[in-house]
CSV table of C-alpha atoms in Angstrom, one decimal:
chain,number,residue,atom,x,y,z
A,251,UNK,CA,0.0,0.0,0.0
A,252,UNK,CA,1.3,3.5,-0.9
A,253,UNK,CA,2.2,5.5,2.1
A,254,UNK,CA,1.0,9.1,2.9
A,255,UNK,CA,2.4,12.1,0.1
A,256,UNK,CA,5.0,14.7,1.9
A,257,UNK,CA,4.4,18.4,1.7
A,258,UNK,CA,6.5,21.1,2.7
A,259,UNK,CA,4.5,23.8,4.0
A,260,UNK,CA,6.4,27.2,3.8
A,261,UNK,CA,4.6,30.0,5.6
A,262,UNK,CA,5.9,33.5,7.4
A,263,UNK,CA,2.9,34.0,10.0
A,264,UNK,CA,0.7,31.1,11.6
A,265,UNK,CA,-2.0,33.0,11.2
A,266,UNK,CA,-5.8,31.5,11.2
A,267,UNK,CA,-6.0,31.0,7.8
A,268,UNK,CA,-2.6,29.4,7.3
A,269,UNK,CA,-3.6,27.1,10.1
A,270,UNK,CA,-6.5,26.2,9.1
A,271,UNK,CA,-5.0,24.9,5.6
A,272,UNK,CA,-2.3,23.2,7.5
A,273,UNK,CA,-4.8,21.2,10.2
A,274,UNK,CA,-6.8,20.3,6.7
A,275,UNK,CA,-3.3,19.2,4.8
A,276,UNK,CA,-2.6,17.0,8.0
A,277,UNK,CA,-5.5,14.9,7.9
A,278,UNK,CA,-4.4,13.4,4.5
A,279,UNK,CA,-1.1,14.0,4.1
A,280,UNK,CA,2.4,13.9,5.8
A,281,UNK,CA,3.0,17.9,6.0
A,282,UNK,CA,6.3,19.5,7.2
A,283,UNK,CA,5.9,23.0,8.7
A,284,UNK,CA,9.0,26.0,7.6
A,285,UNK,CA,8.6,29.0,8.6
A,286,UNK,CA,10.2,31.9,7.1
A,287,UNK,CA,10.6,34.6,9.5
A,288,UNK,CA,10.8,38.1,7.5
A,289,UNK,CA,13.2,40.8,9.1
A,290,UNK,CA,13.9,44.2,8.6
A,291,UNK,CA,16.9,45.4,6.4
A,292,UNK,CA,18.3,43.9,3.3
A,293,UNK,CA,21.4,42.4,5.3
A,294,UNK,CA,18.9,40.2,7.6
A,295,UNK,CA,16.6,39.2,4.8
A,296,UNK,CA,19.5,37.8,3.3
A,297,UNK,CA,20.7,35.9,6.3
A,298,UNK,CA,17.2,34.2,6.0
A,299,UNK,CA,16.9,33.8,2.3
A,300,UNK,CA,20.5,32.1,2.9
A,301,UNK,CA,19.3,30.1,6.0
A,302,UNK,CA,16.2,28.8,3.5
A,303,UNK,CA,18.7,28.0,0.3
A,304,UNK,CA,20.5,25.5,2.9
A,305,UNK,CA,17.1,24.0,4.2
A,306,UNK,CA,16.0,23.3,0.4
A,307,UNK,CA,19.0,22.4,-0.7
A,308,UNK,CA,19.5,19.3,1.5
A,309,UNK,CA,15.6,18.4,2.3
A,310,UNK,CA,13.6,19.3,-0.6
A,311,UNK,CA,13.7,15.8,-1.9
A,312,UNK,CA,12.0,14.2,0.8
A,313,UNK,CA,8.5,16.0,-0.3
A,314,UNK,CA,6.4,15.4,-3.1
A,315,UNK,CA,5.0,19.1,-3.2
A,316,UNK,CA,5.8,22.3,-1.1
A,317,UNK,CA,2.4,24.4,-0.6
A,318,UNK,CA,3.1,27.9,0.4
A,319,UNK,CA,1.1,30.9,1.8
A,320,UNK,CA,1.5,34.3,0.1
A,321,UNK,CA,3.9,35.0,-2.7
A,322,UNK,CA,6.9,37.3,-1.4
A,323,UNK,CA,10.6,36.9,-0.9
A,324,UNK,CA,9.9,33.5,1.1
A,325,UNK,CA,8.3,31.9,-2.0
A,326,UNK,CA,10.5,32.6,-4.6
A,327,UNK,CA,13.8,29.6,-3.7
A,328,UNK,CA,10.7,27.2,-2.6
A,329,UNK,CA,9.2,27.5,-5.9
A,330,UNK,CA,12.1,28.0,-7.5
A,331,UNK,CA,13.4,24.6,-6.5
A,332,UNK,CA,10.5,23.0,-6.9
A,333,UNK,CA,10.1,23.7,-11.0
A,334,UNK,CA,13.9,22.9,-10.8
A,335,UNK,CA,13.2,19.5,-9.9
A,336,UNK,CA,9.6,19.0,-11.0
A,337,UNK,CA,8.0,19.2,-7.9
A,338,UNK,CA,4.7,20.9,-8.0
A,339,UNK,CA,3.9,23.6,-6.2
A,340,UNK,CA,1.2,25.3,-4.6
A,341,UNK,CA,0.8,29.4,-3.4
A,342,UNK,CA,-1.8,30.7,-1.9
A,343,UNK,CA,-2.3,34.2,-2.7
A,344,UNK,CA,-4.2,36.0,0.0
A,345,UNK,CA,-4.6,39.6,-1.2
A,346,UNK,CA,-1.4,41.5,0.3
A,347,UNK,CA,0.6,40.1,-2.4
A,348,UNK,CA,-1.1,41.8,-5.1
A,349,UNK,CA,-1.6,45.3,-3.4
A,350,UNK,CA,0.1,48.4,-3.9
A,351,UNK,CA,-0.9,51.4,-1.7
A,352,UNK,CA,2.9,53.4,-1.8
A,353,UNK,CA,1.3,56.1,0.0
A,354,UNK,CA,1.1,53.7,3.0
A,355,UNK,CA,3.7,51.7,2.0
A,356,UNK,CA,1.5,48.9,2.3
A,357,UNK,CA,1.4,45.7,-0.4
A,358,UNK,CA,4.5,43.4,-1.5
A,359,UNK,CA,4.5,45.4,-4.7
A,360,UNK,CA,5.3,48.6,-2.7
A,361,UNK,CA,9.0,47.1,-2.9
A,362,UNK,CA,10.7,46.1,-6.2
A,363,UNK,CA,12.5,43.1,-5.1
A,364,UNK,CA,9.5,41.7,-3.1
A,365,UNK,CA,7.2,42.3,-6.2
A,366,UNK,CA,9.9,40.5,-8.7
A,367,UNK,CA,10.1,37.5,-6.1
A,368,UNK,CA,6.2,37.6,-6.2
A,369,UNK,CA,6.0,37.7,-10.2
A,370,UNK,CA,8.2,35.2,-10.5
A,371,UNK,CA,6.3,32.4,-7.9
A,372,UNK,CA,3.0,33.5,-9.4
A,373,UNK,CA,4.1,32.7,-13.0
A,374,UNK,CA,5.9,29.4,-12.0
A,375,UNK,CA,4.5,27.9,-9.5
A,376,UNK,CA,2.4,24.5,-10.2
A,377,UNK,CA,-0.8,26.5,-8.9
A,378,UNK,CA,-1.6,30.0,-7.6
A,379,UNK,CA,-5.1,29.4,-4.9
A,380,UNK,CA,-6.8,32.8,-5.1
A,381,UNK,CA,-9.1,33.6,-1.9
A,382,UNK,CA,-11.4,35.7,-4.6
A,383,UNK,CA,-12.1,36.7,-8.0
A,384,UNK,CA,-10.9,40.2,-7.0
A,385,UNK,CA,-7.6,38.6,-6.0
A,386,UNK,CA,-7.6,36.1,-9.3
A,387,UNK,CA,-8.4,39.1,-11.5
A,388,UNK,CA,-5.2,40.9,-10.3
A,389,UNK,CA,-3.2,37.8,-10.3
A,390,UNK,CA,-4.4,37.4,-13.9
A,391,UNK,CA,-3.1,40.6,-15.2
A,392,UNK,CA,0.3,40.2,-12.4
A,393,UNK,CA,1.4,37.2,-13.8
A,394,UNK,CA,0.1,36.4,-17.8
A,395,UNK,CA,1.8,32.6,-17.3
A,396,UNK,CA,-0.1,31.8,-14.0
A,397,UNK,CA,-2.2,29.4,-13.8
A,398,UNK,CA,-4.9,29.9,-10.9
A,399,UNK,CA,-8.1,28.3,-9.3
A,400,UNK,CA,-10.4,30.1,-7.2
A,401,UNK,CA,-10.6,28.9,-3.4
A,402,UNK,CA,-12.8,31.5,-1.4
A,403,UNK,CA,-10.7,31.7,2.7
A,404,UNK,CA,-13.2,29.7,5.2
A,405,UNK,CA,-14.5,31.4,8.7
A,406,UNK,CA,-15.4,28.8,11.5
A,407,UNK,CA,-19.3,30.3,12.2
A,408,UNK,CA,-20.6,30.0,15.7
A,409,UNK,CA,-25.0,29.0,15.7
A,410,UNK,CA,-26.6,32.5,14.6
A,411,UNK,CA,-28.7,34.6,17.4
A,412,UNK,CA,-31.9,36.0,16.8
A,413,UNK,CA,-32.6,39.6,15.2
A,414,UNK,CA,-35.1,40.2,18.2
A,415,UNK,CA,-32.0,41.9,20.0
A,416,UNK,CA,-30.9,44.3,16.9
A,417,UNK,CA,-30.7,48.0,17.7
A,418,UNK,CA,-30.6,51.2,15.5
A,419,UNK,CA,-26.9,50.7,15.9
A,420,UNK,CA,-24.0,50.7,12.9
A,421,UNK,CA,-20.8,48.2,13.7
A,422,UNK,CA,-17.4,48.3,11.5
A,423,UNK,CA,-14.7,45.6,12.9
A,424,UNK,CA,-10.7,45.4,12.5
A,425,UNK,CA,-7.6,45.1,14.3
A,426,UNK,CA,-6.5,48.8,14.1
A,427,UNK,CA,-2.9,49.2,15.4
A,428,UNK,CA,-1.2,51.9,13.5
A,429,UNK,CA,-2.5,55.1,11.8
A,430,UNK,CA,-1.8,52.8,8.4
A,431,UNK,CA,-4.5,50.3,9.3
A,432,UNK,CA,-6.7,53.1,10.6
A,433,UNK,CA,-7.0,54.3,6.9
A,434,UNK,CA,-6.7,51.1,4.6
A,435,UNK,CA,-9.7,49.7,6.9
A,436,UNK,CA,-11.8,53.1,6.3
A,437,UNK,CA,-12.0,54.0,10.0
A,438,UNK,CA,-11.6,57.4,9.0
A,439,UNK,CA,-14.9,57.8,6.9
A,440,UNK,CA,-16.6,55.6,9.7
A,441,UNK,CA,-16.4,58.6,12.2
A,442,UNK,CA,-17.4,61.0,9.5
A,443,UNK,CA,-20.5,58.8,9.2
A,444,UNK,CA,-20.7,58.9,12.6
A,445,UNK,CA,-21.1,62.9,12.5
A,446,UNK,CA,-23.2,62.8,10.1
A,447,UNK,CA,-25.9,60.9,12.2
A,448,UNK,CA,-25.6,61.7,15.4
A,449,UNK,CA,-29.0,60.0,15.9
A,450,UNK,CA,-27.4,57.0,15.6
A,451,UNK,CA,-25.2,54.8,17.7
A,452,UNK,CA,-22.1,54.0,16.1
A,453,UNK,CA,-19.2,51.6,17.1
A,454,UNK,CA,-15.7,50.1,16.3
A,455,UNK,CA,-14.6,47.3,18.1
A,456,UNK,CA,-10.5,46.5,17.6
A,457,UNK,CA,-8.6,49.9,18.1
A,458,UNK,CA,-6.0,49.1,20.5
A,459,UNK,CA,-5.6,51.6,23.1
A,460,UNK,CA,-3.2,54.0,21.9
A,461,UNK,CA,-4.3,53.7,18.6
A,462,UNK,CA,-7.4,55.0,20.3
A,463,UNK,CA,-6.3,57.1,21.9
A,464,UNK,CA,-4.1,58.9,19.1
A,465,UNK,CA,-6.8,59.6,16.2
A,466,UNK,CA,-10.4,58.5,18.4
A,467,UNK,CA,-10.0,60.7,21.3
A,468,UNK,CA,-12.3,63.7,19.6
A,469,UNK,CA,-14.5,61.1,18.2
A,470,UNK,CA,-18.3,62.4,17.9
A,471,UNK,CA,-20.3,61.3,21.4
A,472,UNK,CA,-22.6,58.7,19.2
A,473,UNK,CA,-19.3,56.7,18.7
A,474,UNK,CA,-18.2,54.1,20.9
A,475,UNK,CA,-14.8,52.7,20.2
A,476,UNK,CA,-14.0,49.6,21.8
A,477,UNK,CA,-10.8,47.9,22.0
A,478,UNK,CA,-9.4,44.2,20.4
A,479,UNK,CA,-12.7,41.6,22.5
A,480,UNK,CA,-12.7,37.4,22.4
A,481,UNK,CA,-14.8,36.2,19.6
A,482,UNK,CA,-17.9,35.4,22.2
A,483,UNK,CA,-18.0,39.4,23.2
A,484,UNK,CA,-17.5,40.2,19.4
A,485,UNK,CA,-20.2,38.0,18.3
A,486,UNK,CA,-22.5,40.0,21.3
A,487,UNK,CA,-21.4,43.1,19.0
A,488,UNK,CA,-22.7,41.5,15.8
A,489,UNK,CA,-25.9,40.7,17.4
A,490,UNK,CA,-26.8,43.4,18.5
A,491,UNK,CA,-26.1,45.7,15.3
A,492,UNK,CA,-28.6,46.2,12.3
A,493,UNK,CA,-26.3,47.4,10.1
A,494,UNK,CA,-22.6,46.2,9.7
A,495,UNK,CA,-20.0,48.6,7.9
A,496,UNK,CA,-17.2,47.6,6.3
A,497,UNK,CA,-15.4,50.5,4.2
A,498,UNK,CA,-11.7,49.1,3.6
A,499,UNK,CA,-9.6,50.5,1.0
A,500,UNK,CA,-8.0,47.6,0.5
A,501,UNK,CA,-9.5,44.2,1.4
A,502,UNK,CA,-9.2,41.1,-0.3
A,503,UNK,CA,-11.1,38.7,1.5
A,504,UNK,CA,-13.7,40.5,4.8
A,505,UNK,CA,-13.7,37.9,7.7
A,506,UNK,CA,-16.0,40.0,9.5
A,507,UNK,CA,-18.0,40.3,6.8
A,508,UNK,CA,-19.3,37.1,6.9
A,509,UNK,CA,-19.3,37.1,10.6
A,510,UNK,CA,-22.1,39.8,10.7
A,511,UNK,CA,-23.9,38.3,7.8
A,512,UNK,CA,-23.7,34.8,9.7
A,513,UNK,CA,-25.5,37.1,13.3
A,514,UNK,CA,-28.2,38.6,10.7
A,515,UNK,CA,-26.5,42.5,10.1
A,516,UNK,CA,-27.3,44.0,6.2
A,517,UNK,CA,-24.1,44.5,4.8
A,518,UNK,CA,-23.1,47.7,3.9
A,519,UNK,CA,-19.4,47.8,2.1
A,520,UNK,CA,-17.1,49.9,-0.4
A,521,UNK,CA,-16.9,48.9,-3.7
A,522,UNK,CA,-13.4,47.4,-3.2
A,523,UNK,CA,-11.4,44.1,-3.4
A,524,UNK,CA,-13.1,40.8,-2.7
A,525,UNK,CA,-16.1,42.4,-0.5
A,526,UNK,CA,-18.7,42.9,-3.1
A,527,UNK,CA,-18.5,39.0,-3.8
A,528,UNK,CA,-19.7,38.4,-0.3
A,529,UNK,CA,-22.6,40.3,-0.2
A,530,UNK,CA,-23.7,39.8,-3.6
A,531,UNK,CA,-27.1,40.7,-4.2
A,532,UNK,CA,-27.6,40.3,0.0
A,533,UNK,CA,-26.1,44.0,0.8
A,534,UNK,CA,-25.1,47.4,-0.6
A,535,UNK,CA,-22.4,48.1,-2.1
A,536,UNK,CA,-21.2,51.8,-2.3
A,537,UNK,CA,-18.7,54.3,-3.5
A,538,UNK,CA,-16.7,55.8,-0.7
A,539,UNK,CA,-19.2,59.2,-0.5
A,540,UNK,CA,-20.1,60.5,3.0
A,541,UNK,CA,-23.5,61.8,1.8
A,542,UNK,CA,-24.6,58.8,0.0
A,543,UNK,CA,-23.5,56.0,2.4
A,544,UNK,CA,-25.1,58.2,5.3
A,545,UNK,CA,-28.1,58.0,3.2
A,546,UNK,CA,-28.1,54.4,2.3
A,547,UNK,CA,-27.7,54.0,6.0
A,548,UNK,CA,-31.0,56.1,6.9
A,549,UNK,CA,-33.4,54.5,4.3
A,550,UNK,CA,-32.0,50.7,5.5
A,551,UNK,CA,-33.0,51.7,9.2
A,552,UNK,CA,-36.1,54.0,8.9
A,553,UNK,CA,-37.5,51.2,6.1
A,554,UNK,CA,-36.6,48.6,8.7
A,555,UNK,CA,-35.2,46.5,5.7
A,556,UNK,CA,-36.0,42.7,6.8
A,557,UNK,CA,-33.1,40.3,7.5
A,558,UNK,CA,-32.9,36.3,7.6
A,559,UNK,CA,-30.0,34.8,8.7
A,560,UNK,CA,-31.7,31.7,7.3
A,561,UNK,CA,-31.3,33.6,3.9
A,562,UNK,CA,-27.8,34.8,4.7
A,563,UNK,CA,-27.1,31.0,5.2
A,564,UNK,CA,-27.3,30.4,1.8
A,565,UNK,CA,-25.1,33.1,0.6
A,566,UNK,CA,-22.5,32.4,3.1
A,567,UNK,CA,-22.2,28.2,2.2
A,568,UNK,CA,-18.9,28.7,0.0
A,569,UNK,CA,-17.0,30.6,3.0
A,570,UNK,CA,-17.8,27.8,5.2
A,571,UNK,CA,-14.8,25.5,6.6
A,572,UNK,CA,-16.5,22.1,5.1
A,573,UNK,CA,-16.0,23.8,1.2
A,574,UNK,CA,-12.6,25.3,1.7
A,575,UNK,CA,-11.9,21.9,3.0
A,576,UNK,CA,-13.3,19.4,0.3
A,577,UNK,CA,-11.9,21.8,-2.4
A,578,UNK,CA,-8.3,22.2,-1.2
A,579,UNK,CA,-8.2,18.0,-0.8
A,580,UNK,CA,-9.2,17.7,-4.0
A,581,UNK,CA,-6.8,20.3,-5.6
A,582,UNK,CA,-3.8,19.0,-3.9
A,583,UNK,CA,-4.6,15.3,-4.5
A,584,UNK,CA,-5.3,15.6,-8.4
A,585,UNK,CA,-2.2,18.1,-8.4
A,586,UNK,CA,0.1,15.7,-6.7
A,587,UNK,CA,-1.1,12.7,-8.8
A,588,UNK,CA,-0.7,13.9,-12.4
A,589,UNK,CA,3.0,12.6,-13.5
């Protein structure tokens, strides 16, 4: 009997979503964790890129296939050996490495020698997994010799509460912990919303405290800015809101998205990244205009727009654990098998 395929799996941050793939990897495969820790300055990058070279060079032959989160400078030797010795390969692009905000400094293509090492993985890599068709669209026009399937990120969804408990009152979610996060998750036009209708309760859960304290402390009085909760005192949050905000400037996925859909909140998000995909047809999708989201916001709460979670259900089945998780087996077994 044919024992258990080896994969490499090559991340930089053990993040949810990269442990998530991992515990699904490990219940069919034999999978081998490297992580690549990224440093500041060209002289430590390059003691890491070194330390990685050695690792590959003595140990890649032991695996069938190396599946990698993100395309960056820790992709591009891993990929690179890989095609070297016909190994296939698998990158999962998550939405970072195909941004470019300069003005924030914020996306891999922001640097040239990041953005050359993503190119290059994209293009020759066995398989690029996009987490939406925002992100395969970019990928698409990054990299013309790609090759790409679409494999939406999955969120773990507690039971849904009733909307008996919803209040007249407008929730946006993110970890905000620098003034760069602040603006690339919209926080900015959220408090101008806030001023706008002061009739309304507004609030942002996941400003750490000096964050908070830096660019919320003249925040109108309708505003209530919590800091970073546990998911059982977020999910109290979603709840409790009627409307959930999310007005990113960059965002290629929108875990809290589907949260809030999940706990029975109308959507309400930018016309950006991977977001409208979510709320297709279930939300409102906007431009990023005070006066018009403040008045999309009015008509949803004085027409008391009905919401089911039952019918949110429906549109929230490909997010779900169970698909990412019969969709990524089935990628990486029909990858690894073809000679």
């Amino acid at each position: 009997m044919e024992g258990k395929k080896n994969i490499l799996f090559v991340y930089t941050t053990f993040s949810t979503f990269v442990r998530t793939d991992f515990n699904i990897l490990s219940e069919k495969y034999e999978v081998v964790k490297y992580g690549f820790k990224p440093q500041k300055g060209l002289l430590k990058t390059a003691v890491q890129m070194a330390r990685q070279f050695v690792f590959f060079l003595f140990n890649i032959w032991k695996f069938d296939a190396v599946f990698i989160w993100f395309a960056d400078l820790h992709s591009f030797l891993p990929v690179l050996f890989a095609k070297v010795l016909k190994k296939k390969s698998i990158v999962v692009i998550g939405g970072y490495d195909v941004a470019r905000i300069p003005e924030q400094n914020y996306g891999v293509f922001s640097n040239r020698l990041r953005g050359f090492c993503a190119i290059f993985s994209m293009n020759n890599c066995s398989l690029n997994l996009t987490v939406s068709s925002f992100v395969d669209r970019k990928v698409k026009w990054i990299a013309k010799k790609s090759t790409r399937k679409l494999l939406y990120n999955c969120v773990n969804l507690p039971v849904s509460g009733s909307s008996e408990k919803k209040k007249d009152l407008i929730l946006t979610v993110g970890l905000i912990d620098s003034e760069r996060t602040y603006y690339l998750k919209g926080i900015d036009t959220f408090v101008g919303l806030a001023a706008l209708l002061p009739q309304y309760k507004f609030v942002i859960v996941g400003a750490e405290k000096r964050v908070k304290d830096a660019l919320l402390g003249n925040s109108p009085a309708n505003l209530h800015v919590a800091e970073p909760v546990n998911h059982g005192a977020l999910n109290d949050y979603y709840k409790e809101a009627k409307i959930y905000c999310q007005l990113s400037r960059s965002e290629s996925f929108g875990v809290a998205i589907v949260e809030a859909m999940n706990q029975g909140c109308f959507p309400l998000v930018t016309n950006v990244g991977g977001m409208p995909e979510i709320v297709k047809g279930y939300g409102i999708v906007v431009k990023r205009d005070l006066s018009e989201i403040s008045g999309t916001i009015e008509k949803v709460i004085q027409n008391n727009t009905p919401v089911s979670s039952d019918l949110f259900k429906v549109a929230l089945k490909p997010f779900l654990f169970e698909a990412r998780k019969k969709r990524l087996l089935g990628v990486v077994n029909q990858l690894i098998k073809i000679e």
